[in-house]
mmCIF file of C-alpha atoms in Angstrom:
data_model
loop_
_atom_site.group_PDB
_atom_site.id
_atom_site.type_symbol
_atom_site.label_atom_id
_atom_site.label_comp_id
_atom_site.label_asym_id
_atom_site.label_seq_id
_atom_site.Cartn_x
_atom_site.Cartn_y
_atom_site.Cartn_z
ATOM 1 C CA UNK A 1 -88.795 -15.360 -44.932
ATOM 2 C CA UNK A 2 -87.226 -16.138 -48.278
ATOM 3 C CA UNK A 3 -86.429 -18.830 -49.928
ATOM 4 C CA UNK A 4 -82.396 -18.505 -48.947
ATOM 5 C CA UNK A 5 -83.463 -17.973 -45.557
ATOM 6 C CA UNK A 6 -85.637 -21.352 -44.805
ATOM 7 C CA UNK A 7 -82.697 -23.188 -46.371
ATOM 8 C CA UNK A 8 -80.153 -21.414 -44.180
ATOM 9 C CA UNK A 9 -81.944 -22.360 -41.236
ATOM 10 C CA UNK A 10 -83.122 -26.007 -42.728
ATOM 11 C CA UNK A 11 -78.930 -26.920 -43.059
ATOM 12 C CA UNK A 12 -78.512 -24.994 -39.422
ATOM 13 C CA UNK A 13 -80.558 -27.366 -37.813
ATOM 14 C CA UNK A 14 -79.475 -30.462 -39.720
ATOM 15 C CA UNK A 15 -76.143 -29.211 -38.767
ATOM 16 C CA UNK A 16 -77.438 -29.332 -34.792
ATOM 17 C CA UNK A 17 -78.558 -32.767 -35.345
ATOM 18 C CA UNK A 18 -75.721 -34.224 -36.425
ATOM 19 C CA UNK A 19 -73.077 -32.551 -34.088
ATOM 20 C CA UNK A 20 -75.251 -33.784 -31.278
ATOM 21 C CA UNK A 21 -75.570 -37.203 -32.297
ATOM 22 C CA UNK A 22 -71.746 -37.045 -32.734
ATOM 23 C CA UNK A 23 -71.216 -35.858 -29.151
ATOM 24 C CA UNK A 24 -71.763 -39.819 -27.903
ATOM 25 C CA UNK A 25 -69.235 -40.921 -29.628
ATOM 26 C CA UNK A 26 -67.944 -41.049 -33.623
ATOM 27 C CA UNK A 27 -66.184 -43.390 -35.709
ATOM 28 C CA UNK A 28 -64.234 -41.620 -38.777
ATOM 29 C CA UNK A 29 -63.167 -43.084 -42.068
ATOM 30 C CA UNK A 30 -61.894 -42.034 -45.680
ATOM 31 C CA UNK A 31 -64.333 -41.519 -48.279
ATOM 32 C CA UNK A 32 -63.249 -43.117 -51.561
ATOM 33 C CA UNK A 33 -62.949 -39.289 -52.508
ATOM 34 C CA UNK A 34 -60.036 -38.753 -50.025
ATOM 35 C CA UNK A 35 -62.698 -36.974 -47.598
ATOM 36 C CA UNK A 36 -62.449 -37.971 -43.834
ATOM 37 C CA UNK A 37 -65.935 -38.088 -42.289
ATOM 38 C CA UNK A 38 -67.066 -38.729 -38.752
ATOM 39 C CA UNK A 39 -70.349 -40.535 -38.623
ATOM 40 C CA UNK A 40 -72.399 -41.223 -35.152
ATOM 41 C CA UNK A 41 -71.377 -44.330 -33.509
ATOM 42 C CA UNK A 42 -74.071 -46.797 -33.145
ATOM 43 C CA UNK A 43 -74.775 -47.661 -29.494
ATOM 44 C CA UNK A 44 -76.440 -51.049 -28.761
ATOM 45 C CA UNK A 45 -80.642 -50.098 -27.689
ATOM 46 C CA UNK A 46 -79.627 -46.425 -26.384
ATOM 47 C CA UNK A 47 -77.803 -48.129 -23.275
ATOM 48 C CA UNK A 48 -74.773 -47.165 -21.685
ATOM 49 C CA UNK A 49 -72.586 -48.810 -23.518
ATOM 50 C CA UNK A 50 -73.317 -52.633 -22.401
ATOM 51 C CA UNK A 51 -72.974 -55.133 -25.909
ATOM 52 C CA UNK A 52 -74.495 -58.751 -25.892
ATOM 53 C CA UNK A 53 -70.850 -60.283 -26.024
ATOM 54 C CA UNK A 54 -70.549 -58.124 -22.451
ATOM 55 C CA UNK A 55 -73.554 -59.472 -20.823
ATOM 56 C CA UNK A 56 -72.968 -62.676 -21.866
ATOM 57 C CA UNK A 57 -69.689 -63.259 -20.814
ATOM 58 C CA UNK A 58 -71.276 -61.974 -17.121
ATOM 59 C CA UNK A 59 -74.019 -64.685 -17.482
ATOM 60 C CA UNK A 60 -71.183 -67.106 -17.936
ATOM 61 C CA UNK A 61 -68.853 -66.025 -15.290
ATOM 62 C CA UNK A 62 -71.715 -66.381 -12.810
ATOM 63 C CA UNK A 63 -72.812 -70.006 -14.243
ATOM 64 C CA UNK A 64 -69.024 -70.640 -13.630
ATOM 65 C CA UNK A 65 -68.608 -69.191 -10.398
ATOM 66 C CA UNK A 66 -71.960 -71.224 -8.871
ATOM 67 C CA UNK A 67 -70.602 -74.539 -10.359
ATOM 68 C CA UNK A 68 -66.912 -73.227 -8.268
ATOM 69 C CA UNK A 69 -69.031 -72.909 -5.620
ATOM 70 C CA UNK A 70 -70.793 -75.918 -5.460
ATOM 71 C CA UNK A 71 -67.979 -77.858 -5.811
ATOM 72 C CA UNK A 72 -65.995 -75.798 -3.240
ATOM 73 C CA UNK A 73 -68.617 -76.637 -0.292
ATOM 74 C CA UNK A 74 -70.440 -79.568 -1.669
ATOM 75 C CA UNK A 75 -74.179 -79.832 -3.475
ATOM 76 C CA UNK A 76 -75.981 -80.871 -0.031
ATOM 77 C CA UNK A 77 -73.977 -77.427 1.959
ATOM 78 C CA UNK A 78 -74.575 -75.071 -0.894
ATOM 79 C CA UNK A 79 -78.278 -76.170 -1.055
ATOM 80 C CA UNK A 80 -78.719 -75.836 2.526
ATOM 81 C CA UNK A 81 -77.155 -72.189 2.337
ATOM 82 C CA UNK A 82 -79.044 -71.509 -0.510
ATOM 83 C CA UNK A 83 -82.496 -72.607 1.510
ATOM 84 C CA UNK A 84 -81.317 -70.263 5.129
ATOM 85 C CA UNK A 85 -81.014 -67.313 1.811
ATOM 86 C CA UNK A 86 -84.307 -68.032 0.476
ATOM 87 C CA UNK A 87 -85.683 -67.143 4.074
ATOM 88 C CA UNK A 88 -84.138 -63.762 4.425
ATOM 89 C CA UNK A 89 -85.244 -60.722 3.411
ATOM 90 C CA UNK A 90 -86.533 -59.962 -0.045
ATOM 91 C CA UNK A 91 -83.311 -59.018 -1.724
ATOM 92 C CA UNK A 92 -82.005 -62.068 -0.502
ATOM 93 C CA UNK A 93 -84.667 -63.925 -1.857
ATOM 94 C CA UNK A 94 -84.278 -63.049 -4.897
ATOM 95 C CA UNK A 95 -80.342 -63.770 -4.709
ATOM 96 C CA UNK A 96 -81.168 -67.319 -3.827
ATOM 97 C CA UNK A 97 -82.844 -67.662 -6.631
ATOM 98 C CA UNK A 98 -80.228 -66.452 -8.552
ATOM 99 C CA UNK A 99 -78.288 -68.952 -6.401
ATOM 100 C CA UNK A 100 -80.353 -71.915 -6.929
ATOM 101 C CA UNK A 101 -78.714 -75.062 -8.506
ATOM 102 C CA UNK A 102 -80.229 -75.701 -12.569
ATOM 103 C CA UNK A 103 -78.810 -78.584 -14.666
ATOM 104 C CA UNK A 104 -75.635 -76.088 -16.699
ATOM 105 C CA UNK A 105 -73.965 -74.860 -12.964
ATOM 106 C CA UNK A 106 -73.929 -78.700 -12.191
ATOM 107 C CA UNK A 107 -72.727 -80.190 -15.643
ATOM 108 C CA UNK A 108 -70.161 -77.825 -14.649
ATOM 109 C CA UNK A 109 -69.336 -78.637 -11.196
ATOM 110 C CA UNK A 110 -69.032 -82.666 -12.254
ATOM 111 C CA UNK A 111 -66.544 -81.184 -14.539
ATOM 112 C CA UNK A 112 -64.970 -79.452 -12.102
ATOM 113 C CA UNK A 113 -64.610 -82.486 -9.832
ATOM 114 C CA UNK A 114 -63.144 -84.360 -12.151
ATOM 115 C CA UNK A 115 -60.198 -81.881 -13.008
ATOM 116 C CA UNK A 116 -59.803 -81.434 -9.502
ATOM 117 C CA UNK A 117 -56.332 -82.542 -8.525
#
């Protein structure tokens, strides 16, 4: 091959790279030039799309939905209900440990209480 070829084919395949890393997604902007460009956008650890400020907004919800809860039926009825989980099957196992009481869910649900009208 010549020397025109191998850099044909080196800007083909840097070409290839760069369209496919634009197929998940691009962000554009203007170059101080006046150029518009379209660069890959990032994506958070190659996952589908789920940030940090996501996941820990869902962490909160449920730590605010358990303290609902345990104000709703009472600490002594939501352990009990928690325990009769804990002796299911596996999956529910593990949900009552999800489930379980820890010292943020019932900070919250004394809150709770006391804004309740």
């Amino acid at each position: 091959m010549t020397h025109q070829e191998i850099e044909f084919h080196q800007r083909v395949e840097r070409l290839s790279r760069r369209h496919a890393a634009l197929v998940h997604g691009a962000d554009t902007y203007l170059r101080a030039d006046g150029l518009l460009v379209a660069a890959p956008r990032r994506r958070w650890s190659g996952r589908a799309g789920l940030s940090m400020k996501a996941l820990a907004l869902c962490v909160l919800a449920f730590i605010l939905f358990k303290g609902f809860l345990i104000v709703a039926v009472g600490a002594v009825t939501y352990d009990s209900r928690v325990e009769r989980l804990a002796q299911g099957t596996p999956a529910e196992a593990i949900g009552a440990w999800a489930m379980q009481r820890e010292p943020v869910s019932d900070w919250l649900a004394q809150e709770m209480r006391r804004w309740r009208f």
